[in-house]
Tab-separated table of N, CA, C and O in Angstrom:
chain	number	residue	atom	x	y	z
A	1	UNK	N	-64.454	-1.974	22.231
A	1	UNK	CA	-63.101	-2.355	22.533
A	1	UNK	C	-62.653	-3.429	21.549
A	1	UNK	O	-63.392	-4.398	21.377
A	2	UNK	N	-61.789	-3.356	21.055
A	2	UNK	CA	-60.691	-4.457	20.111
A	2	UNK	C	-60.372	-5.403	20.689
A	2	UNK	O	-59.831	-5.416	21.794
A	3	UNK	N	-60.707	-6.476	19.918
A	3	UNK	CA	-60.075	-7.784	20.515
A	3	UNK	C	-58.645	-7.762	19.756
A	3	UNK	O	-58.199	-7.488	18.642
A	4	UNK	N	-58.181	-8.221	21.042
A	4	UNK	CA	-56.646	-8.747	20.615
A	4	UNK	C	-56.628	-10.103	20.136
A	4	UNK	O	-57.068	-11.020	20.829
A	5	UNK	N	-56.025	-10.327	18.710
A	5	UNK	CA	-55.704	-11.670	18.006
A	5	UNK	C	-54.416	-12.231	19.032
A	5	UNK	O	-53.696	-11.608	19.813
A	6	UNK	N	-54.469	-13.735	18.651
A	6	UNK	CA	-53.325	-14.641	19.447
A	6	UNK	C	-52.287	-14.366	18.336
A	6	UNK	O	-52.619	-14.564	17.167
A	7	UNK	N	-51.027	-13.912	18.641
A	7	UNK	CA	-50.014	-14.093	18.294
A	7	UNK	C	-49.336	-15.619	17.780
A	7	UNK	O	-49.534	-16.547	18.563
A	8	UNK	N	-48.658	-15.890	16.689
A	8	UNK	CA	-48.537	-17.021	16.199
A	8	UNK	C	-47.006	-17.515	17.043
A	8	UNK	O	-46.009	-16.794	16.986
A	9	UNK	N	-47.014	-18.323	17.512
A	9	UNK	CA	-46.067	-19.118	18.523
A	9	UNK	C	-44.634	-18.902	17.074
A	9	UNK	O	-44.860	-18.522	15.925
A	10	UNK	N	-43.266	-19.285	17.652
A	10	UNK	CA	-42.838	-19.083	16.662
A	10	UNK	C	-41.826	-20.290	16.594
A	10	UNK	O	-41.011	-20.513	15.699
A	11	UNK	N	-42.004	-20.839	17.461
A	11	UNK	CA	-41.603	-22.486	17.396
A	11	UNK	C	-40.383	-22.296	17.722
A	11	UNK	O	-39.930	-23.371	17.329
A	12	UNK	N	-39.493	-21.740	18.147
A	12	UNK	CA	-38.445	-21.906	18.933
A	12	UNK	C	-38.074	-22.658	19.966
A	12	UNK	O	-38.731	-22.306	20.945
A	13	UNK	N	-37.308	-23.563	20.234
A	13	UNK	CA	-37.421	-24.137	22.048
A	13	UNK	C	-35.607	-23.699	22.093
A	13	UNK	O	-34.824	-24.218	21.297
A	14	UNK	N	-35.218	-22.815	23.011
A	14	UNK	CA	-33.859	-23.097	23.789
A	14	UNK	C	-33.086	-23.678	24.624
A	14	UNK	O	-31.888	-23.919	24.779
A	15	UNK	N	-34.575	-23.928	25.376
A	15	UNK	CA	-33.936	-24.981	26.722
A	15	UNK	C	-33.237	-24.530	27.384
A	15	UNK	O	-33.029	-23.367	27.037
A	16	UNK	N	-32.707	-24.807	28.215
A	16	UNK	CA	-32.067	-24.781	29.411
A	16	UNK	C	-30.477	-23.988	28.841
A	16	UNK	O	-29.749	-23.344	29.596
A	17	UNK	N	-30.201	-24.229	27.370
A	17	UNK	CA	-28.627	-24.775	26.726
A	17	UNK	C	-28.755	-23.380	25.874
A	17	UNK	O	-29.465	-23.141	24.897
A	18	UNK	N	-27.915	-22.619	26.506
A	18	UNK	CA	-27.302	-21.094	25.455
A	18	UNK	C	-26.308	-21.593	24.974
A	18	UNK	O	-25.971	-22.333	25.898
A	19	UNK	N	-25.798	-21.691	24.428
A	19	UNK	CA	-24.307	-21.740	23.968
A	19	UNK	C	-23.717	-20.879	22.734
A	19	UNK	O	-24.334	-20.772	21.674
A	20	UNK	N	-22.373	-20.232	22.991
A	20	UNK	CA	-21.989	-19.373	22.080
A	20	UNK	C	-21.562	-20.746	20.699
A	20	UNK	O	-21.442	-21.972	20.688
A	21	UNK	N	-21.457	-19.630	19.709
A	21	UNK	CA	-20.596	-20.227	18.751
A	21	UNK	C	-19.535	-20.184	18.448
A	21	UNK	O	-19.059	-19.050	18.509
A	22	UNK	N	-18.696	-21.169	18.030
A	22	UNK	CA	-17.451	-21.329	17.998
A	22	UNK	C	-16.637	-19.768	18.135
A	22	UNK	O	-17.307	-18.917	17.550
A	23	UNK	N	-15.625	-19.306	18.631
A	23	UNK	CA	-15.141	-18.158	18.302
A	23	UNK	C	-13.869	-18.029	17.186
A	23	UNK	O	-12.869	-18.746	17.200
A	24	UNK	N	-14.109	-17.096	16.354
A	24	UNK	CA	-12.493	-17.394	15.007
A	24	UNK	C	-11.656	-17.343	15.749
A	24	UNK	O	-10.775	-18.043	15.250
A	25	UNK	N	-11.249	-16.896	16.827
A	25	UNK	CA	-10.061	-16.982	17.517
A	25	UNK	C	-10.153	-18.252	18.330
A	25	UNK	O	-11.181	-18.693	18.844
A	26	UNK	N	-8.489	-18.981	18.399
A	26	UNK	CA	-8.787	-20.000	18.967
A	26	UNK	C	-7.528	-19.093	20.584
A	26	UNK	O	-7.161	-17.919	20.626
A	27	UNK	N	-7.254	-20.089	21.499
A	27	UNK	CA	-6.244	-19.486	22.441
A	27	UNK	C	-5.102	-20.244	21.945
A	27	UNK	O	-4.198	-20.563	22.717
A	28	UNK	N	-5.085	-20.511	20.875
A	28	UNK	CA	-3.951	-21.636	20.401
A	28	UNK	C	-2.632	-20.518	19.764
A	28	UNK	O	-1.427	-20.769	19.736
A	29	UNK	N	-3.373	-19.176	19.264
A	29	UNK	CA	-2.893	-18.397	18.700
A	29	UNK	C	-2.188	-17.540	19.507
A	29	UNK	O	-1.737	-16.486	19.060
A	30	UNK	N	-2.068	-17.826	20.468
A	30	UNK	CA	-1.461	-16.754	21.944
A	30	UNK	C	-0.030	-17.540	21.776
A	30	UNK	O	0.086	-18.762	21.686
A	31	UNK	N	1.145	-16.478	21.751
A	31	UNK	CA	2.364	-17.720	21.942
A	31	UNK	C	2.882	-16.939	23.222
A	31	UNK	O	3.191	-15.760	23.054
A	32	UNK	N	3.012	-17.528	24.561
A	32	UNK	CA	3.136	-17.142	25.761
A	32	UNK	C	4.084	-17.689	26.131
A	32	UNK	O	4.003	-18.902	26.325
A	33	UNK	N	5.574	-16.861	26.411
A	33	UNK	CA	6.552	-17.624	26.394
A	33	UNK	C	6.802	-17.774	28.155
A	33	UNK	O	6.471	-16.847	28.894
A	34	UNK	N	7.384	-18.976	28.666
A	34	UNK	CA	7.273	-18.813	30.061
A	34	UNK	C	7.876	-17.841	31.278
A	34	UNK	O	7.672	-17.904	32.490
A	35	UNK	N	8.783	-16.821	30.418
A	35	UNK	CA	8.982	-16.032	31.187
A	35	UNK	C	9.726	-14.728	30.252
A	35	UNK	O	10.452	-14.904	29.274
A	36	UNK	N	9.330	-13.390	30.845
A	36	UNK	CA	9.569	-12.299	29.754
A	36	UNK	C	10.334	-11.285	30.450
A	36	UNK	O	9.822	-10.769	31.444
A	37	UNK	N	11.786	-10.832	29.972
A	37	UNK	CA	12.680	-9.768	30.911
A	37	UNK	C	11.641	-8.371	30.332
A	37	UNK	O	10.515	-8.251	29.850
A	38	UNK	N	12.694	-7.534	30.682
A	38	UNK	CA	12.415	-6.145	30.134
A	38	UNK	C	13.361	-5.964	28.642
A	38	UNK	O	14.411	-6.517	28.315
A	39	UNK	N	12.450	-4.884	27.864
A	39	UNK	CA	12.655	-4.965	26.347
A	39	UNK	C	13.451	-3.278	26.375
A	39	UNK	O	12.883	-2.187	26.339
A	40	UNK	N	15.117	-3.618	26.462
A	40	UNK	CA	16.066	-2.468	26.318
A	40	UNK	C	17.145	-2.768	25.392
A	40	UNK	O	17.830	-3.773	25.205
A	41	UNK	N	17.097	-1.493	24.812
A	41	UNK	CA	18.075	-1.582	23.858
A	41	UNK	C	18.022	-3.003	22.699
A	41	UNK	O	18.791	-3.886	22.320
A	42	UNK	N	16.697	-2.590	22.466
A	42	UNK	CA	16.587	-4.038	21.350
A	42	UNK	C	16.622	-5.463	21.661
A	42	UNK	O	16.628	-6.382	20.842
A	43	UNK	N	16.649	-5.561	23.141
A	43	UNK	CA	16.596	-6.555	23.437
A	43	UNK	C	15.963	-7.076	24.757
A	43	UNK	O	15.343	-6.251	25.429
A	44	UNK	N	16.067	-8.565	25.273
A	44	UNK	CA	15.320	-8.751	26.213
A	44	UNK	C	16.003	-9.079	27.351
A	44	UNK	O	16.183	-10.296	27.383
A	45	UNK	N	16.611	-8.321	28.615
A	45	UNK	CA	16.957	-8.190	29.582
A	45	UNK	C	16.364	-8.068	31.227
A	45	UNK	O	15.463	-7.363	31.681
A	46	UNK	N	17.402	-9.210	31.992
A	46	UNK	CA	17.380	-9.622	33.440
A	46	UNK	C	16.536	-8.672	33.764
A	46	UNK	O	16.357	-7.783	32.931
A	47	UNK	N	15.893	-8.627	34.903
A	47	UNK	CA	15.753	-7.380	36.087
A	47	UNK	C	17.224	-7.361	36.656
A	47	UNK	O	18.060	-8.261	36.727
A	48	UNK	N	17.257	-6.242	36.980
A	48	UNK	CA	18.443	-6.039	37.713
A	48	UNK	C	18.223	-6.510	39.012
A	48	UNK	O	19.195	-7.090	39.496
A	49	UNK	N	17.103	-6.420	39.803
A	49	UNK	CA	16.924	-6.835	40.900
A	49	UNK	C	16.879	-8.556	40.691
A	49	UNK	O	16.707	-9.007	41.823
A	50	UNK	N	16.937	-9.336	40.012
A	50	UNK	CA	16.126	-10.702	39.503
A	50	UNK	C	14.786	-10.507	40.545
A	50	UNK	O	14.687	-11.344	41.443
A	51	UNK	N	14.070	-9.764	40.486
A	51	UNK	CA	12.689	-10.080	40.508
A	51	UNK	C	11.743	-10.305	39.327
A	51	UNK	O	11.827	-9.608	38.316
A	52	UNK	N	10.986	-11.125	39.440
A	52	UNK	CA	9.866	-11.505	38.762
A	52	UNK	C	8.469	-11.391	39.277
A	52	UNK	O	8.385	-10.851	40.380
A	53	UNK	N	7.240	-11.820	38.665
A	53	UNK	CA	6.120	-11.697	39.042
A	53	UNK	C	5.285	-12.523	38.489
A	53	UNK	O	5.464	-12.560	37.271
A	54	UNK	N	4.229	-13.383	38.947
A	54	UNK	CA	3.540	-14.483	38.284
A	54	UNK	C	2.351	-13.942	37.422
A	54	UNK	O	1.344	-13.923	38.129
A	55	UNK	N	2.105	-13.508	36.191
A	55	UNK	CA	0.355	-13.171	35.486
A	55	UNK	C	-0.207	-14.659	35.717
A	55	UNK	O	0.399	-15.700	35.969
A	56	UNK	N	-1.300	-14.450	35.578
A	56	UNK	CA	-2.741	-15.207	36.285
A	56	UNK	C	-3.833	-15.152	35.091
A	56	UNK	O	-4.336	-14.274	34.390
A	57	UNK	N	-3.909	-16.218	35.200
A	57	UNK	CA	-4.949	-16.008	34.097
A	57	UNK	C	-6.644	-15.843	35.100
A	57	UNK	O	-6.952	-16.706	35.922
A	58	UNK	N	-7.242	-15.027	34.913
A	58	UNK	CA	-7.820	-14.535	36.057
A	58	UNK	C	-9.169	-15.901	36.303
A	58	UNK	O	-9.710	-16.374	37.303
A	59	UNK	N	-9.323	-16.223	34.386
A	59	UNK	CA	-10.608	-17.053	34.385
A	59	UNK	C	-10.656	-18.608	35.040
A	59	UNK	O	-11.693	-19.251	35.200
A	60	UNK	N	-9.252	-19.079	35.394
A	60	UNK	CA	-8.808	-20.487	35.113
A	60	UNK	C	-7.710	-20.571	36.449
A	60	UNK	O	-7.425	-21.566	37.116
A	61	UNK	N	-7.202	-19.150	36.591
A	61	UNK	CA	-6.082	-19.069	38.005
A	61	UNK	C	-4.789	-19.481	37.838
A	61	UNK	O	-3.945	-19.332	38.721
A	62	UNK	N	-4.443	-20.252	36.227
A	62	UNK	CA	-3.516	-20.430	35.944
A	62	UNK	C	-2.439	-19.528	35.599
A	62	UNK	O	-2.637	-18.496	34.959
A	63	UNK	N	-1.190	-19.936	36.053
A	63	UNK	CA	-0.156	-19.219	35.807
A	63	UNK	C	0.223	-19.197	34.269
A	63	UNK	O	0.468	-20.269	33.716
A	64	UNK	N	0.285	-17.862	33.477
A	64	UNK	CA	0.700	-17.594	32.054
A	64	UNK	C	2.241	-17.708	31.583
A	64	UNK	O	2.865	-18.352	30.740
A	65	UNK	N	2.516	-16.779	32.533
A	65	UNK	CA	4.497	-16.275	32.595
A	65	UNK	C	4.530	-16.025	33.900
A	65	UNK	O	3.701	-15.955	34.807
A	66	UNK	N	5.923	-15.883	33.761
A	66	UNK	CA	6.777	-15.140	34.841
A	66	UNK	C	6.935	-13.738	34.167
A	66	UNK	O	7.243	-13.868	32.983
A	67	UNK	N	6.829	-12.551	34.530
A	67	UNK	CA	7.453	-11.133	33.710
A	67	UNK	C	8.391	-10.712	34.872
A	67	UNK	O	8.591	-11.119	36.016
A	68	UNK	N	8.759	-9.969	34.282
A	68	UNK	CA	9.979	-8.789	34.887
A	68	UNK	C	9.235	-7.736	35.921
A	68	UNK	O	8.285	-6.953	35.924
A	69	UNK	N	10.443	-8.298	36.937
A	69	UNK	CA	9.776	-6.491	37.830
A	69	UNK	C	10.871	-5.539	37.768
A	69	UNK	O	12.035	-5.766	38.099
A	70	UNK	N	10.404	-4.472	37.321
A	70	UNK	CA	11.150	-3.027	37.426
A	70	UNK	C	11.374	-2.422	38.501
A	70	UNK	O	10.394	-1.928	39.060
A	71	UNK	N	12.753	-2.264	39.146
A	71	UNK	CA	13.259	-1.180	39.750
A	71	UNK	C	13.619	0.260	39.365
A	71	UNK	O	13.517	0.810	38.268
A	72	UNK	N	13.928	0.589	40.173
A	72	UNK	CA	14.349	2.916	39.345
A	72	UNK	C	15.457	2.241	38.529
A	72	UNK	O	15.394	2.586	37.349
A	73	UNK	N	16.837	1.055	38.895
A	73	UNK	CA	17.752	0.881	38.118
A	73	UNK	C	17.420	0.721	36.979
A	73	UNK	O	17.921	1.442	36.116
A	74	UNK	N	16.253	-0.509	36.557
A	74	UNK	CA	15.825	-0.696	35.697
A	74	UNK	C	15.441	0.225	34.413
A	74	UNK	O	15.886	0.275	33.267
A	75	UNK	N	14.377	0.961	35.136
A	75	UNK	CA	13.813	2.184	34.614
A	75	UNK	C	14.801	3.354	34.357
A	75	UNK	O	14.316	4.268	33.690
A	76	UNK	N	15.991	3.496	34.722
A	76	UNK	CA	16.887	4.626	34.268
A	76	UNK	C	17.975	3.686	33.168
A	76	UNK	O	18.905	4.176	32.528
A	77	UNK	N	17.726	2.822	33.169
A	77	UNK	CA	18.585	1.687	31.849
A	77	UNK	C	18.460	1.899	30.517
A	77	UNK	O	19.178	2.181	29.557
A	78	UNK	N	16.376	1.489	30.963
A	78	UNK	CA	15.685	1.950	29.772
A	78	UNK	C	15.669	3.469	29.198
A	78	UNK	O	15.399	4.195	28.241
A	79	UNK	N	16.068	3.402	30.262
A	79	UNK	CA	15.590	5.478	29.589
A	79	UNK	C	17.044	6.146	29.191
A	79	UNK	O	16.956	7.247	28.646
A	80	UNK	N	18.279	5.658	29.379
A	80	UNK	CA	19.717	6.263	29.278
A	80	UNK	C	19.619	5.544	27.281
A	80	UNK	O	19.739	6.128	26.204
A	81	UNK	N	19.327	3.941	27.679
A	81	UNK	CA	19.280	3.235	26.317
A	81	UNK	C	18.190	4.618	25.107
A	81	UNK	O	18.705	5.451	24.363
A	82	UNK	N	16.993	4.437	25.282
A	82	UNK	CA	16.111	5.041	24.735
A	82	UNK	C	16.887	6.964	24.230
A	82	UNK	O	16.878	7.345	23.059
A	83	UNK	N	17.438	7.816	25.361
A	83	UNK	CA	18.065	8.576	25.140
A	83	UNK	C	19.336	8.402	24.162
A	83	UNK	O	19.789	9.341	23.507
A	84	UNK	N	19.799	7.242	24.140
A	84	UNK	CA	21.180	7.341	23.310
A	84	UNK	C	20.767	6.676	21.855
A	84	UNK	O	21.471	6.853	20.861
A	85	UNK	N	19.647	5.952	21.833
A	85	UNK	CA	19.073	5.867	20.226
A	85	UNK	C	18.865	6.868	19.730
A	85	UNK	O	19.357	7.222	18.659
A	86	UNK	N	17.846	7.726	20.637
A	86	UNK	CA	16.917	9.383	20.191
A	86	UNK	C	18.515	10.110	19.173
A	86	UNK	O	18.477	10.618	18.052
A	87	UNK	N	19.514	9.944	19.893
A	87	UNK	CA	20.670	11.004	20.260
A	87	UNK	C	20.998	10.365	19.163
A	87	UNK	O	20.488	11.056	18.282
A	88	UNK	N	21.559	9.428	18.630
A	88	UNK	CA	22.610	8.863	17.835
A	88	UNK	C	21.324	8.094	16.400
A	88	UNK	O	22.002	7.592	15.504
A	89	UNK	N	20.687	8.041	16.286
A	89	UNK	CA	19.728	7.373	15.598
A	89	UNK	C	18.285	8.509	14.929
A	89	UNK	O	18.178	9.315	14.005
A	90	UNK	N	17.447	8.015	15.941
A	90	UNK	CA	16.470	8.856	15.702
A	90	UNK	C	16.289	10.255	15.211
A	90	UNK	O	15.622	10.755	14.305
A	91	UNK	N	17.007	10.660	16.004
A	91	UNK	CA	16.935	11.995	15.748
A	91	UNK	C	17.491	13.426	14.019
A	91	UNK	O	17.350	14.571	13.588
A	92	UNK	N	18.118	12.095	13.770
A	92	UNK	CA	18.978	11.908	12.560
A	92	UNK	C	18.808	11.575	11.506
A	92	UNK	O	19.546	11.747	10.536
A	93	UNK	N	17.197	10.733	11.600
A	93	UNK	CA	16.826	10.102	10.553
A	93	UNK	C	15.661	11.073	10.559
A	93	UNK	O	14.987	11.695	11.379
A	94	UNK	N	15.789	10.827	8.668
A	94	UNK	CA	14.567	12.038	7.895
A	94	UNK	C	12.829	11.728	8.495
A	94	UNK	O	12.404	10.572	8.516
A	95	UNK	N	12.162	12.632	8.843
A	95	UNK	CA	11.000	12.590	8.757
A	95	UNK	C	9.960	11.579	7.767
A	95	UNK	O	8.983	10.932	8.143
A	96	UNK	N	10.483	11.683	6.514
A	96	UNK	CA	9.868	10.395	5.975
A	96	UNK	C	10.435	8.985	6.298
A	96	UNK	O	9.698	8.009	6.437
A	97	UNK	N	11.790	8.933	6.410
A	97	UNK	CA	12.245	7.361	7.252
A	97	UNK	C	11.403	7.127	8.655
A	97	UNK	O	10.902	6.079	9.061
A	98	UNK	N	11.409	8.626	9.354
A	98	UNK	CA	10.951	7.678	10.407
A	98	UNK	C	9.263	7.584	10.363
A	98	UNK	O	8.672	6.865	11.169
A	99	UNK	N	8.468	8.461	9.239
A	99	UNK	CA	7.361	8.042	9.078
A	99	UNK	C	7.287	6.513	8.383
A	99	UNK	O	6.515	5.832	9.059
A	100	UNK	N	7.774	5.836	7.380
A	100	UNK	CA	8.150	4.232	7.594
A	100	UNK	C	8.033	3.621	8.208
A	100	UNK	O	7.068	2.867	8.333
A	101	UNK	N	9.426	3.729	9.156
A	101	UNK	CA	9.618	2.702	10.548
A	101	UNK	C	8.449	2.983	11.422
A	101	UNK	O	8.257	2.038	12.187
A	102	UNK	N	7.513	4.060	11.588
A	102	UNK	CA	6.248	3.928	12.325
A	102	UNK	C	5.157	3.132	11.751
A	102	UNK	O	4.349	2.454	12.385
A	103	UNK	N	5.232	3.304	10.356
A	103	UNK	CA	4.310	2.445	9.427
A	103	UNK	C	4.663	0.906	9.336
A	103	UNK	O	3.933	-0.037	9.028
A	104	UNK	N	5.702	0.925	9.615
A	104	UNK	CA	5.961	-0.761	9.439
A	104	UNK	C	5.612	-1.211	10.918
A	104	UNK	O	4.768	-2.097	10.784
A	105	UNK	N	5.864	-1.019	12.265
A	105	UNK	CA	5.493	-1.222	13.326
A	105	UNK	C	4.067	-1.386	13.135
A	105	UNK	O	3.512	-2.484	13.182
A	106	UNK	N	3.318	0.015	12.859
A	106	UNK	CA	2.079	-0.692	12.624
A	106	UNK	C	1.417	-1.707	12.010
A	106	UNK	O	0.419	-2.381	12.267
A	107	UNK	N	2.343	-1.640	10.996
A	107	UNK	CA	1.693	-2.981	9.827
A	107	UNK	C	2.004	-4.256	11.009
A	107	UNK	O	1.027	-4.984	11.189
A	108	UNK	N	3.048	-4.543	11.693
A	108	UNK	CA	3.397	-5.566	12.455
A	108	UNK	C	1.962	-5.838	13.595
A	108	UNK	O	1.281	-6.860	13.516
A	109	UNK	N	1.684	-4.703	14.643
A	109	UNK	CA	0.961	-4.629	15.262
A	109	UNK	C	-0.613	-5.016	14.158
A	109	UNK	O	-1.298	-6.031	14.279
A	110	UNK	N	-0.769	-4.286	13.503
A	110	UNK	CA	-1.678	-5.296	13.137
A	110	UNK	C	-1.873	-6.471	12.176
A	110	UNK	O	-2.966	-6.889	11.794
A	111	UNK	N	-0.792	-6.901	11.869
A	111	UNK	CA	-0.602	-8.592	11.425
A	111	UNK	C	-1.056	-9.707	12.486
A	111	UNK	O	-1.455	-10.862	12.343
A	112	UNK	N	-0.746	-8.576	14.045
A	112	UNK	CA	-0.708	-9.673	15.300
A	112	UNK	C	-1.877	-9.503	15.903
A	112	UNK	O	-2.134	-10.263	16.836
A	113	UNK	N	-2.970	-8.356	15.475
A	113	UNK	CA	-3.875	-8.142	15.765
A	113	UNK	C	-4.753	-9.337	16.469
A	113	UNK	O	-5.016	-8.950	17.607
A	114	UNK	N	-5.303	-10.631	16.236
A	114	UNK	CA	-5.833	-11.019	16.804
A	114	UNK	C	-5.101	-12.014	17.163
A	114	UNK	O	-5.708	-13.022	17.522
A	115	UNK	N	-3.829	-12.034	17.175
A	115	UNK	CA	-3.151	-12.922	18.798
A	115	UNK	C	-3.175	-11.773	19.789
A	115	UNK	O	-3.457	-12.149	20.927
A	116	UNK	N	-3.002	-10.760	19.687
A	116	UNK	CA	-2.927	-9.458	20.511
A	116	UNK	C	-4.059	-9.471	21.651
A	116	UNK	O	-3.973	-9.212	22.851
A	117	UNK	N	-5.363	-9.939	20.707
A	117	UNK	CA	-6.784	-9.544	21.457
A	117	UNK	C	-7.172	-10.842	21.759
A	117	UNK	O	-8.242	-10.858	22.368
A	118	UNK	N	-6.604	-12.131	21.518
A	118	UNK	CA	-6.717	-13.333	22.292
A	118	UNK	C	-5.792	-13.006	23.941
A	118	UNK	O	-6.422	-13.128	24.992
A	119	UNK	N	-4.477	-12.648	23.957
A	119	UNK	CA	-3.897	-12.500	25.010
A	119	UNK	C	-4.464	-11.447	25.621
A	119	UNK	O	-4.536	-11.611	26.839
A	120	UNK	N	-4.951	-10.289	25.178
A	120	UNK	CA	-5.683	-9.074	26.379
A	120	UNK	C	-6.603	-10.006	26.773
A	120	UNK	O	-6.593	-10.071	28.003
A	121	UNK	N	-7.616	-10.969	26.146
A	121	UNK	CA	-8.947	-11.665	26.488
A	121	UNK	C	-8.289	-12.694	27.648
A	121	UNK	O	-8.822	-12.879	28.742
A	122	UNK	N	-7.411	-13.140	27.343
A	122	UNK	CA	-6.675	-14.181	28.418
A	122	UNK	C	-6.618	-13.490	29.572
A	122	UNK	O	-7.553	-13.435	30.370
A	123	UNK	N	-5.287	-12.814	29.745
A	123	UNK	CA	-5.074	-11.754	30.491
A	123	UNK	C	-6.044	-11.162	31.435
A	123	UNK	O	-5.980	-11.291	32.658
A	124	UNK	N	-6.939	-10.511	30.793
A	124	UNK	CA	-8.696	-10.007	31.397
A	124	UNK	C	-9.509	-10.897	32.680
A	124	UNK	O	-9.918	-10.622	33.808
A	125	UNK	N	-9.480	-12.125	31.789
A	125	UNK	CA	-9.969	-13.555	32.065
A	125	UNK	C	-11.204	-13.425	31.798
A	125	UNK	O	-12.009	-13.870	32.617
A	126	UNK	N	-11.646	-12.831	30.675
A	126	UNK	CA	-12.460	-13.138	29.916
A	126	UNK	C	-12.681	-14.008	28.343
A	126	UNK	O	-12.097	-13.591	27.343
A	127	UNK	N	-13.623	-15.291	28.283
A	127	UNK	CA	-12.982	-15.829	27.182
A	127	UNK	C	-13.331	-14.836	25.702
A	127	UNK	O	-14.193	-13.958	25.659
A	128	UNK	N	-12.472	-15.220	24.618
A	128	UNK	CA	-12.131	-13.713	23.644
A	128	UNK	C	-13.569	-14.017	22.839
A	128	UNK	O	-13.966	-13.088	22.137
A	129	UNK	N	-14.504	-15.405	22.881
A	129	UNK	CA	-16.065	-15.088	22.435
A	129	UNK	C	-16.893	-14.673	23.207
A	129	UNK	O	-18.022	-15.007	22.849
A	130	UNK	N	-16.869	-13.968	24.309
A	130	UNK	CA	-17.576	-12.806	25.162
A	130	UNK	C	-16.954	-11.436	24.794
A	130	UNK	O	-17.513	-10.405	25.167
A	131	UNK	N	-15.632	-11.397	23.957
A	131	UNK	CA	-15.023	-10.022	24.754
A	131	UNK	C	-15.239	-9.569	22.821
A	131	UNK	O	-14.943	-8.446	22.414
């Protein structure tokens, strides 16, 4: 039978103390404005009902915003607005324009990329160096 040699210790101690490292994202980069309507017709509009709703930050319990609550009024606003761009706009413009204006949205969306994934991490209530 083979003797088993001692393995060489490898001098590590952790202790008690994990700690992550700093994360590149800070939450400084989140701009959370204190309260957000609904986004029609290019812009940012009441509830019709004035209802609102408090987000939570789930990790901390703190209140983020106030957002908008949607009624059917609401929701047929957006959608009459959205129909009369399609109708008068969209629909009108060349296939390569509106391949553009999709490309530039994206370029936007990801310029904001990691304020984007700091606020889902908020939001979650997970902090964004776990997520």
């Amino acid at each position: 039978m083979a003797k088993t040699r001692d393995l060489p210790k490898i001098g590590l101690d952790f202790g008690t103390r994990w700690e992550y490292a700093p994360a590149p994202e800070s939450r400084k980069l989140a701009k959370i404005q204190p309260q957000y309507g609904h986004f029609i017709n290019g812009k940012s509009v009441a509830p019709t009902e004035g209802k609102y709703f408090d987000t939570i930050d789930p990790s901390t319990e703190q209140k983020l915003s106030r957002v908008a609550k949607g009624s059917q009024k609401d929701v047929d606003k957006a959608v009459r607005a959205a129909r009369q761009a399609f109708d008068k706009h969209w629909s009108k413009t060349s296939p390569k324009e509106r391949g553009k204006a999709l490309y530039r949205i994206a370029r936007m969306i990801q310029e904001r990329s990691r304020e984007l994934a700091v606020l889902e991490s908020i939001d979650g209530g997970k902090p964004i160096r776990e997520s």
